[in-house]
């Protein structure tokens, strides 16, 4: 594991990161420690293999998709600032912090959280969850218990539920509408990132 | 409006007169017994009248009842009051209490302002007054033994069995802190401050020591789940607040009883003997009793779950096992002097998931409803008896200072405790508890029957001022239940407390919930920290590996899956809607009419079910609603040989059973217009069958049919207030018509179909019962036809059937518009619920099952 604890000074552009993500210095330091621990060869960036080494993540049925979310298309590596920015999606929304009128939308806003979830489904990045894409996720999550026909009918039904414009796919707008009543702030937040 | 009000007033008065009569009857019965006893056996009157409750007289009965005097001749009938006295009185009282509930529910204007529990208590006052007036003594009281052994267990079992499991366990920390620390805080502060005030001279001279004050503090800090549920069920607050209040009140009872026992022991030990060792013992005993009780409950939950794995062959009594074992867990804990309430609570909470998966869906429904009946019944009795018990001169010892200070301290310290604990909890909560929620939580600290039961348990020898405590407890109970109960609803509205959002069950929601869980756990893993999800996930893992293997049928596992469960439920909902809608419009007639169709239909169904539930889940899926209603017809059909007379018999049967339903269905709405129509229908039907028997072409009376039907249809459109758009209101009828027109090959068949479609038009509103009969009679009487129509129909309606089948994956596209339409019509139906009886029938059921 990380031999020496990081300090803020060692982390490149920590100030900017804190500004963008809303993390406290303690969080940044802790995440940097973790980043270094994952980055076993000390290259300063992470490869998919580094994530794959996390044992629990290997058991996660949609783990590979989540790992994939860290890597922007075409890239094989992720550096620290991207790493933090991805994790910032899961920072709980803080109500007391005054909202500056002209500040950009924070990373942990509702729609950004939803976007993150959406892109896990939408693997071909066409802005729509097609039936096949949905089926893949469902197959991973439901596991062995359900037969292929059932999976298909569940997928059909799910699409049909959300599909407002009848194009047999779920666009982001439809995705958001279907989850209108769900408390995303609650469900997509990790307490210790507060 | 005025008339309606007066009517309900009349009903109210009637009911009330009935109640009063009943009470007079009961008391006179009782009085008769007393006199009879004193005359016949020379029994000691005074000891008898001090028998505290009706059941306690049973000891005497066994001796008196079986003392037949010598008989000179064979009696034909004899008066055997003594044989049945006790159960008779118990049954009469139960009836009376339930009638009270009926009276309360008569006028909704009152119940919307006044909580039902408060009304019941007030009715109890009146009943008690009648008893008092007749007997000059309070012969009926709520005695603690009956309360704790016969009335309370089922309420707790019901509450814990219906507890939203996930919500409960995810808030368990907060609930436990409130239940344990909060209760101790309340008990201690109320006790100490009362004692301080007493020492300060606020109450005059009383024979109460410090320990007695503490004991009183312990019993008065019991927040009563019965009262809390009764009030909070009427106010739909958000789920977190609900679970906090509800869970706290449930666990808090157990804690209170434990505290009470510890202090009771201290009181009997006496002040001087108490030293540090005894106090430490007391604390240890507190934890042993509380956690031992909970542990025992979990053990019983495991037993129940394992038992339900093998009860498949005795489905009839399956539900009974849970009730009996739950009760046994209560009694066992009581026997071991562990906390019985905590035991039965944890038993219910822990086993619910597994037994719901293991048991047949019907048994689950049975269990739910049985528990609800028992719990609501005894809840009603408790409240009524809380009122009745008050009308007793003996228990009232007035001490203004003591009573007022108790109320003040109870309320104030409750507020302080709740706010402080919530402040502590909010430091680490992801979603902090709002200040308004905290206020409602504190305000929802209603005291109830548990406090009263504990107060009645006090030993007069040890506590000379028992009656003062009992009276004060009653006043606190009335104060909180009635006053706070009334103000709760306006308060919740005024504070704008977040209400419960009734989110629809959607597959998207379930699926994304699952996805979010996975994402969060993955993120926690990446961050390398153990968060909340770490625990839930590892518990799930452990549960899947070991617990389910032990407690759950292997084939029941899949049904636990929320996504699949949602899918299943949605399908069931669709199917029910489909069937009910079909019944409304009479369009399901094709299932019954065309044998070949329904066989086709059935095949399709079987295929789908085979796909969906993968066969092993036999009982759960096969007995679900749609397959039942369809299956029964199907089985009936199969069992009857294919000869005409049997078929005819079946149809007659179908017709009759439905006709029996029909009057209740429609009479309310079409009081005057319906009945003549019905008569006319019957007349026409018989006329037609006669004409049919002559084998004459049926086109002859077709116009007649139309004439009689169409005015009817128009009028009903007006009545219903629905748009007179045939495509909306009678989608099946029209579809039917098109298909029949398209597939018509001969004039005869076309005519037949044509008539059929007109029938379905009318049937949507007036009388679905007649359609099957009308339709089936021609093919029956005419064998050559039957084959003809049969062949054609096999194609036409089956296509339609497949098109409308909600669970057919290949036909989901057809489903989409249909679902939309169902929704829209449904909303209309529920909007004018008084017009359609189906809606009110369906809603409460749903409500209950989602509890």
PDB file of C-alpha atoms in Angstrom, chain A residues 30-31 34 38 51 54 56-57 59-63 66-67 69-70 83 86-87 90 92 95 113-114 116-117 120-121 134 137-138 141-142 145-147 149-150 152-163 166 168 170 175 178-179 181-194, chain B residues 240 426-432 434 501-509 511-534 537-538 541 557-558 561 563-564 567 570-571 574 609-614 806-807 809-810 812-813 815-817 819-820:
ATOM      1  CA  UNK A  30      -7.367  10.076   0.914  1.00  0.00           C
ATOM      2  CA  UNK A  31      -8.259   9.515  -2.694  1.00  0.00           C
ATOM      3  CA  UNK A  34      -5.900   5.164  -2.773  1.00  0.00           C
ATOM      4  CA  UNK A  38      -3.991   1.070  -7.001  1.00  0.00           C
ATOM      5  CA  UNK A  51      -8.937  -1.841 -11.537  1.00  0.00           C
ATOM      6  CA  UNK A  54      -9.508  -5.102  -6.983  1.00  0.00           C
ATOM      7  CA  UNK A  56     -14.408  -7.269  -4.908  1.00  0.00           C
ATOM      8  CA  UNK A  57     -14.796  -5.419  -8.162  1.00  0.00           C
ATOM      9  CA  UNK A  59     -17.346 -10.041  -8.367  1.00  0.00           C
ATOM     10  CA  UNK A  60     -19.466  -7.097  -9.373  1.00  0.00           C
ATOM     11  CA  UNK A  61     -21.708  -8.153 -12.232  1.00  0.00           C
ATOM     12  CA  UNK A  62     -21.424  -4.831 -13.972  1.00  0.00           C
ATOM     13  CA  UNK A  63     -17.909  -4.195 -12.736  1.00  0.00           C
ATOM     14  CA  UNK A  66     -18.022   0.655 -14.238  1.00  0.00           C
ATOM     15  CA  UNK A  67     -14.320   0.335 -14.889  1.00  0.00           C
ATOM     16  CA  UNK A  69     -16.672   4.456 -17.277  1.00  0.00           C
ATOM     17  CA  UNK A  70     -13.355   5.722 -15.970  1.00  0.00           C
ATOM     18  CA  UNK A  83     -10.238   9.578 -11.298  1.00  0.00           C
ATOM     19  CA  UNK A  86     -15.488  10.399 -11.716  1.00  0.00           C
ATOM     20  CA  UNK A  87     -15.736   9.729  -8.016  1.00  0.00           C
ATOM     21  CA  UNK A  90     -21.049  10.244  -5.846  1.00  0.00           C
ATOM     22  CA  UNK A  92     -23.727  13.721  -1.583  1.00  0.00           C
ATOM     23  CA  UNK A  95     -27.721  21.706   0.828  1.00  0.00           C
ATOM     24  CA  UNK A 113     -25.415  11.338 -11.625  1.00  0.00           C
ATOM     25  CA  UNK A 114     -28.039  10.130 -14.031  1.00  0.00           C
ATOM     26  CA  UNK A 116     -23.154   8.522 -15.320  1.00  0.00           C
ATOM     27  CA  UNK A 117     -25.657   5.714 -14.841  1.00  0.00           C
ATOM     28  CA  UNK A 120     -23.119   2.475 -18.256  1.00  0.00           C
ATOM     29  CA  UNK A 121     -25.996   1.144 -20.272  1.00  0.00           C
ATOM     30  CA  UNK A 134     -30.379  -3.284 -21.939  1.00  0.00           C
ATOM     31  CA  UNK A 137     -27.008  -5.346 -18.454  1.00  0.00           C
ATOM     32  CA  UNK A 138     -30.037  -7.288 -17.332  1.00  0.00           C
ATOM     33  CA  UNK A 141     -27.508  -8.368 -13.094  1.00  0.00           C
ATOM     34  CA  UNK A 142     -30.118 -11.095 -12.987  1.00  0.00           C
ATOM     35  CA  UNK A 145     -31.880 -17.457 -12.237  1.00  0.00           C
ATOM     36  CA  UNK A 146     -33.825 -16.269 -15.219  1.00  0.00           C
ATOM     37  CA  UNK A 147     -34.165 -17.813 -18.625  1.00  0.00           C
ATOM     38  CA  UNK A 149     -36.972 -15.621 -22.829  1.00  0.00           C
ATOM     39  CA  UNK A 150     -37.838 -14.059 -19.541  1.00  0.00           C
ATOM     40  CA  UNK A 152     -36.115 -10.685 -23.235  1.00  0.00           C
ATOM     41  CA  UNK A 153     -39.599 -10.027 -22.059  1.00  0.00           C
ATOM     42  CA  UNK A 154     -38.347  -8.070 -19.092  1.00  0.00           C
ATOM     43  CA  UNK A 155     -36.169  -6.009 -21.389  1.00  0.00           C
ATOM     44  CA  UNK A 156     -39.053  -5.421 -23.761  1.00  0.00           C
ATOM     45  CA  UNK A 157     -41.258  -4.360 -21.005  1.00  0.00           C
ATOM     46  CA  UNK A 158     -38.682  -2.072 -19.488  1.00  0.00           C
ATOM     47  CA  UNK A 159     -38.120  -0.317 -22.755  1.00  0.00           C
ATOM     48  CA  UNK A 160     -41.810  -0.059 -23.354  1.00  0.00           C
ATOM     49  CA  UNK A 161     -42.297   1.510 -19.957  1.00  0.00           C
ATOM     50  CA  UNK A 162     -39.833   4.277 -20.565  1.00  0.00           C
ATOM     51  CA  UNK A 163     -40.097   4.633 -24.295  1.00  0.00           C
ATOM     52  CA  UNK A 166     -41.756   4.677 -29.650  1.00  0.00           C
ATOM     53  CA  UNK A 168     -37.709   1.015 -29.250  1.00  0.00           C
ATOM     54  CA  UNK A 170     -34.484   4.722 -24.246  1.00  0.00           C
ATOM     55  CA  UNK A 175     -34.330   7.661 -18.890  1.00  0.00           C
ATOM     56  CA  UNK A 178     -38.635   7.204 -15.938  1.00  0.00           C
ATOM     57  CA  UNK A 179     -36.624   7.919 -12.812  1.00  0.00           C
ATOM     58  CA  UNK A 181     -39.738   9.875  -8.738  1.00  0.00           C
ATOM     59  CA  UNK A 182     -36.575   8.173  -7.577  1.00  0.00           C
ATOM     60  CA  UNK A 183     -34.501   9.992  -5.062  1.00  0.00           C
ATOM     61  CA  UNK A 184     -31.276   9.967  -7.011  1.00  0.00           C
ATOM     62  CA  UNK A 185     -29.416  12.111  -4.518  1.00  0.00           C
ATOM     63  CA  UNK A 186     -30.009   9.417  -2.005  1.00  0.00           C
ATOM     64  CA  UNK A 187     -29.378   6.415  -4.170  1.00  0.00           C
ATOM     65  CA  UNK A 188     -26.293   7.633  -5.956  1.00  0.00           C
ATOM     66  CA  UNK A 189     -24.365   9.091  -3.048  1.00  0.00           C
ATOM     67  CA  UNK A 190     -21.714   7.628  -0.851  1.00  0.00           C
ATOM     68  CA  UNK A 191     -21.726   8.838   2.685  1.00  0.00           C
ATOM     69  CA  UNK A 192     -18.024   8.964   3.323  1.00  0.00           C
ATOM     70  CA  UNK A 193     -17.450  11.261   0.383  1.00  0.00           C
ATOM     71  CA  UNK A 194     -19.380  14.015   2.088  1.00  0.00           C
TER      72      UNK A 194
ATOM     73  CA  UNK B 240     -38.374   7.450   6.728  1.00  0.00           C
ATOM     74  CA  UNK B 426     -27.771  13.745  11.816  1.00  0.00           C
ATOM     75  CA  UNK B 427     -24.040  14.116  12.195  1.00  0.00           C
ATOM     76  CA  UNK B 428     -23.543  10.900  10.320  1.00  0.00           C
ATOM     77  CA  UNK B 429     -26.675  10.484   8.260  1.00  0.00           C
ATOM     78  CA  UNK B 430     -26.524  10.725   4.504  1.00  0.00           C
ATOM     79  CA  UNK B 431     -29.959  12.295   4.414  1.00  0.00           C
ATOM     80  CA  UNK B 432     -30.427  14.245   7.619  1.00  0.00           C
ATOM     81  CA  UNK B 434     -35.555  17.508   8.889  1.00  0.00           C
ATOM     82  CA  UNK B 501     -44.877   9.714  -2.440  1.00  0.00           C
ATOM     83  CA  UNK B 502     -46.666   6.832  -3.925  1.00  0.00           C
ATOM     84  CA  UNK B 503     -44.192   5.827  -6.531  1.00  0.00           C
ATOM     85  CA  UNK B 504     -45.446   3.496  -9.174  1.00  0.00           C
ATOM     86  CA  UNK B 505     -43.986   0.104  -9.472  1.00  0.00           C
ATOM     87  CA  UNK B 506     -41.859   0.205 -12.569  1.00  0.00           C
ATOM     88  CA  UNK B 507     -39.315  -2.118 -13.973  1.00  0.00           C
ATOM     89  CA  UNK B 508     -37.113   0.838 -14.753  1.00  0.00           C
ATOM     90  CA  UNK B 509     -37.104   1.856 -11.153  1.00  0.00           C
ATOM     91  CA  UNK B 511     -33.639  -2.220 -12.528  1.00  0.00           C
ATOM     92  CA  UNK B 512     -31.919   1.060 -11.923  1.00  0.00           C
ATOM     93  CA  UNK B 513     -32.072   0.576  -8.194  1.00  0.00           C
ATOM     94  CA  UNK B 514     -30.131  -2.570  -8.713  1.00  0.00           C
ATOM     95  CA  UNK B 515     -27.729  -0.858 -11.050  1.00  0.00           C
ATOM     96  CA  UNK B 516     -27.200   1.971  -8.573  1.00  0.00           C
ATOM     97  CA  UNK B 517     -26.430  -0.496  -5.834  1.00  0.00           C
ATOM     98  CA  UNK B 518     -23.826  -2.158  -7.980  1.00  0.00           C
ATOM     99  CA  UNK B 519     -22.346   1.161  -8.975  1.00  0.00           C
ATOM    100  CA  UNK B 520     -22.112   2.328  -5.403  1.00  0.00           C
ATOM    101  CA  UNK B 521     -20.495  -0.834  -4.172  1.00  0.00           C
ATOM    102  CA  UNK B 522     -18.059  -0.694  -7.035  1.00  0.00           C
ATOM    103  CA  UNK B 523     -17.180   2.874  -6.180  1.00  0.00           C
ATOM    104  CA  UNK B 524     -16.691   1.977  -2.572  1.00  0.00           C
ATOM    105  CA  UNK B 525     -14.414  -0.803  -3.610  1.00  0.00           C
ATOM    106  CA  UNK B 526     -12.462   1.542  -5.800  1.00  0.00           C
ATOM    107  CA  UNK B 527     -12.162   3.990  -2.961  1.00  0.00           C
ATOM    108  CA  UNK B 528     -11.173   1.100  -0.765  1.00  0.00           C
ATOM    109  CA  UNK B 529     -13.441   2.014   2.089  1.00  0.00           C
ATOM    110  CA  UNK B 530     -16.149   0.140   3.853  1.00  0.00           C
ATOM    111  CA  UNK B 531     -19.324   2.100   3.421  1.00  0.00           C
ATOM    112  CA  UNK B 532     -22.953   1.346   4.050  1.00  0.00           C
ATOM    113  CA  UNK B 533     -23.153  -0.640   0.876  1.00  0.00           C
ATOM    114  CA  UNK B 534     -20.328  -2.830   1.978  1.00  0.00           C
ATOM    115  CA  UNK B 537     -23.705  -6.311   0.035  1.00  0.00           C
ATOM    116  CA  UNK B 538     -21.863  -8.653   2.292  1.00  0.00           C
ATOM    117  CA  UNK B 541     -23.754 -12.388  -0.188  1.00  0.00           C
ATOM    118  CA  UNK B 557     -35.213 -17.814  -4.697  1.00  0.00           C
ATOM    119  CA  UNK B 558     -35.933 -16.276  -7.985  1.00  0.00           C
ATOM    120  CA  UNK B 561     -35.308 -10.957  -6.987  1.00  0.00           C
ATOM    121  CA  UNK B 563     -36.556  -7.028 -10.724  1.00  0.00           C
ATOM    122  CA  UNK B 564     -38.216 -10.294 -11.423  1.00  0.00           C
ATOM    123  CA  UNK B 567     -42.017  -7.986 -13.515  1.00  0.00           C
ATOM    124  CA  UNK B 570     -46.766  -5.939 -13.169  1.00  0.00           C
ATOM    125  CA  UNK B 571     -47.875  -8.892 -15.198  1.00  0.00           C
ATOM    126  CA  UNK B 574     -52.033  -6.310 -16.178  1.00  0.00           C
ATOM    127  CA  UNK B 609     -45.999 -19.449 -17.896  1.00  0.00           C
ATOM    128  CA  UNK B 610     -43.577 -22.179 -18.632  1.00  0.00           C
ATOM    129  CA  UNK B 611     -41.236 -19.556 -19.960  1.00  0.00           C
ATOM    130  CA  UNK B 612     -41.736 -17.121 -17.254  1.00  0.00           C
ATOM    131  CA  UNK B 613     -41.603 -19.136 -14.176  1.00  0.00           C
ATOM    132  CA  UNK B 614     -39.532 -21.978 -15.357  1.00  0.00           C
ATOM    133  CA  UNK B 806     -50.426  -8.704 -21.592  1.00  0.00           C
ATOM    134  CA  UNK B 807     -47.723 -11.193 -20.842  1.00  0.00           C
ATOM    135  CA  UNK B 809     -43.462 -10.988 -24.988  1.00  0.00           C
ATOM    136  CA  UNK B 810     -43.790 -11.172 -28.712  1.00  0.00           C
ATOM    137  CA  UNK B 812     -45.735  -6.415 -26.305  1.00  0.00           C
ATOM    138  CA  UNK B 813     -46.211  -3.831 -28.940  1.00  0.00           C
ATOM    139  CA  UNK B 815     -49.836  -4.135 -25.233  1.00  0.00           C
ATOM    140  CA  UNK B 816     -48.483  -0.655 -25.175  1.00  0.00           C
ATOM    141  CA  UNK B 817     -51.506   1.162 -26.501  1.00  0.00           C
ATOM    142  CA  UNK B 819     -51.984  -0.199 -21.285  1.00  0.00           C
ATOM    143  CA  UNK B 820     -52.308   3.442 -22.020  1.00  0.00           C
TER     144      UNK B 820
END
